[in-house]
Amino acid sequence: MKKFVAVIAALAALALAGCSSSHPSAASKTGLNDQAGATGKYLGFPLEPAQPRPQFTLTDTAGKPFAFGTATAGHPTLLFFGYTNCPDVCPETMADIRLALKSLPAELQKKTYVVFVSTDVKRDNAGVITKWLSYFTPDVQATYVGLRGTDDQVHAAEASAHVMLSEEDGQTHSAEVLLFGPDDYAHVAFNSSSNEQQSIAHDLKVVAG
Amino acid sequence: MKGLIAGVAVVALGLAGLIRGAVPQSAGSPSQSTSAIVVSDAWIAAPVPPTQAAAGYFTAYNSTNEAQTLLSVVTGAGESNVLHTANMSAETGGVVIPARGRLVLSPGNGHVMITQLIGTVKAGQNVSMQLTFENLPPVAVTATVYAPGEHP
C-alpha cells in the first residue's frame, strides 16, 4: 500500500496541472517533455513500466454502468479526467484529440475509444457532459464515452488509472491523457498543455500497429 | 452598476466596430508601443457549450530593470476576469514579473478566467484586453478569439 501511495504521489507531482491555479509542477512537466523527445518511439512521454488498462465502473451519459476495463478491452483508448467548466486544459485537450483522430484513417478512428471522466461530480450531469462532448466529435468516427460518478467512485477510477486524485470539486485534476493500446497497456501518455495533436496522432498509430 | 455600464458600452462597441469588446479605461490612458511592458500573443479560447467560461492568454515582457507587479487583467469578453497563474491566484493580489523577465500564460500554465460573458464569444472575433500594473500605466492590446485547439 505504501508503495502504491508513493507511486500515486510521484505521478501527481509529474502530472499535476488541472484548470485550477497553484500547481508547482511546471519544471517537472518540462523535464518529462524533454525526456520524451529523446526516446524516439513515442512523441508523448513514455510510461515505464507500462500501466495496465484499469478496471473501474462509472455511469455513462445514458445512465448505464460502464465498465471501462472490459468495455474498451482490445481497443486503442484515450482516457482523460477533467470537467466541463474548465476553461483551459480540458477543452484544449479534447480539441487536440479530435484533431489527432481526424488526421488518422477512418478504420483506426472507428476502433478507438475516447473516454472522458468528469471530476466535477456536482455540476457535470449527463446532459452537460453530452453537450460538451458533442462540441469535440464532428467529423470523428471514434466512440466517445462521457462518465460520471460519486466523489469516491471518481477517486477510485483515478487511483486505478494511476493519475492524481482530483480536488476542489474536481477543478484541480490530472492533465494526463493516457493512451491504452490493443495490448491493454498504456505505454505512453500526454501532458495536455497545448498542441498535442501531432503527438497523439503519431502515438495512436504506433500503439495500434 | 459600474460593471453594467461597462457591459453596455462593450456591446455597443461590438456592434459598431471590429473590436467587439472594450475594457473600462479608468486608470489613465493605455500605452502599447513604447511601453515598459510589451504584451504579445494575446488570445482567448472560446467557450465550449454549455459552459460559459472563456480563457485569456498572453505573454508579457518586462523591459524595465525593476520587477513589476501585474495587478489585474480585464477583457471585453466578460464582466468577470480573474487572473490565475502557476504562482498566484486572484486572492494574492498580483503577479510579479522579474526585471527583463517574461510572464507567459498558456493552457495549463495560467490563464485569465473570463466569466459572465458579454454576448457570444466565438472564434475569429477580436477582443480588447487591458493589463493593469502597480507602478506603470495600463497596457491595452487586442486579443483574437480561437476555438479550442486552433491556436497556433
Short mmCIF file of N, CA, C and O in Angstrom, two decimals, chain A residues 5 15 30 32 42 70 89 112 115 129 132 140 147 169 171-172 175 186 207:
data_model
loop_
_atom_site.label_atom_id
_atom_site.label_comp_id
_atom_site.label_asym_id
_atom_site.label_seq_id
_atom_site.Cartn_x
_atom_site.Cartn_y
_atom_site.Cartn_z
N VAL A 5 0.93 4.26 -2.76
CA VAL A 5 0.72 5.69 -2.48
C VAL A 5 1.88 6.51 -3.03
O VAL A 5 1.70 7.56 -3.61
N ALA A 15 2.34 15.07 -13.06
CA ALA A 15 1.25 15.32 -14.00
C ALA A 15 0.26 16.38 -13.52
O ALA A 15 -0.68 16.69 -14.22
N THR A 30 8.19 20.01 -17.90
CA THR A 30 9.16 20.29 -18.94
C THR A 30 10.18 19.16 -19.01
O THR A 30 10.55 18.72 -20.08
N LEU A 32 9.75 16.09 -18.29
CA LEU A 32 9.14 14.93 -18.94
C LEU A 32 9.13 15.10 -20.44
O LEU A 32 9.43 14.17 -21.19
N TYR A 42 7.87 7.05 -29.14
CA TYR A 42 6.66 7.83 -28.90
C TYR A 42 6.98 9.32 -28.88
O TYR A 42 8.07 9.72 -28.48
N THR A 70 -13.44 -3.71 -19.27
CA THR A 70 -13.98 -4.72 -20.18
C THR A 70 -14.58 -4.08 -21.43
O THR A 70 -14.44 -4.62 -22.53
N VAL A 89 -7.33 23.74 -19.87
CA VAL A 89 -6.70 22.48 -20.26
C VAL A 89 -7.69 21.51 -20.91
O VAL A 89 -7.40 20.88 -21.92
N THR A 112 -11.18 3.26 -32.11
CA THR A 112 -10.67 3.98 -30.96
C THR A 112 -11.79 4.46 -30.04
O THR A 112 -12.83 4.93 -30.50
N VAL A 115 -12.47 8.29 -23.79
CA VAL A 115 -13.25 8.23 -22.56
C VAL A 115 -12.91 9.44 -21.70
O VAL A 115 -11.76 9.65 -21.31
N ILE A 129 -22.49 16.94 -19.87
CA ILE A 129 -21.36 16.19 -20.45
C ILE A 129 -21.65 15.86 -21.91
O ILE A 129 -20.79 16.01 -22.78
N TRP A 132 -21.31 19.04 -24.05
CA TRP A 132 -19.91 19.47 -24.09
C TRP A 132 -19.10 18.55 -25.01
O TRP A 132 -18.36 19.01 -25.86
N VAL A 140 -15.44 13.02 -36.60
CA VAL A 140 -14.60 12.00 -35.99
C VAL A 140 -15.44 10.74 -35.81
O VAL A 140 -16.60 10.81 -35.41
N LEU A 147 -18.23 9.86 -18.73
CA LEU A 147 -18.53 9.12 -17.50
C LEU A 147 -18.60 10.04 -16.29
O LEU A 147 -17.91 11.06 -16.22
N ASP A 169 -13.64 20.17 -5.82
CA ASP A 169 -14.78 19.90 -6.69
C ASP A 169 -14.34 19.54 -8.11
O ASP A 169 -15.00 19.91 -9.08
N GLN A 171 -11.82 20.63 -9.75
CA GLN A 171 -11.22 21.69 -10.56
C GLN A 171 -9.71 21.59 -10.63
O GLN A 171 -9.09 22.16 -11.53
N THR A 172 -9.13 20.90 -9.69
CA THR A 172 -7.71 20.56 -9.82
C THR A 172 -7.66 19.07 -10.10
O THR A 172 -8.16 18.27 -9.32
N ALA A 175 -3.73 16.30 -15.62
CA ALA A 175 -3.82 16.77 -17.01
C ALA A 175 -3.23 15.74 -17.95
O ALA A 175 -2.86 16.04 -19.06
N ALA A 186 -1.05 0.97 -21.15
CA ALA A 186 -0.67 2.32 -21.57
C ALA A 186 0.85 2.40 -21.53
O ALA A 186 1.45 2.25 -20.46
N VAL A 207 0.77 2.57 -31.36
CA VAL A 207 0.23 1.52 -30.49
C VAL A 207 -0.76 0.62 -31.22
O VAL A 207 -0.89 -0.56 -30.90
#
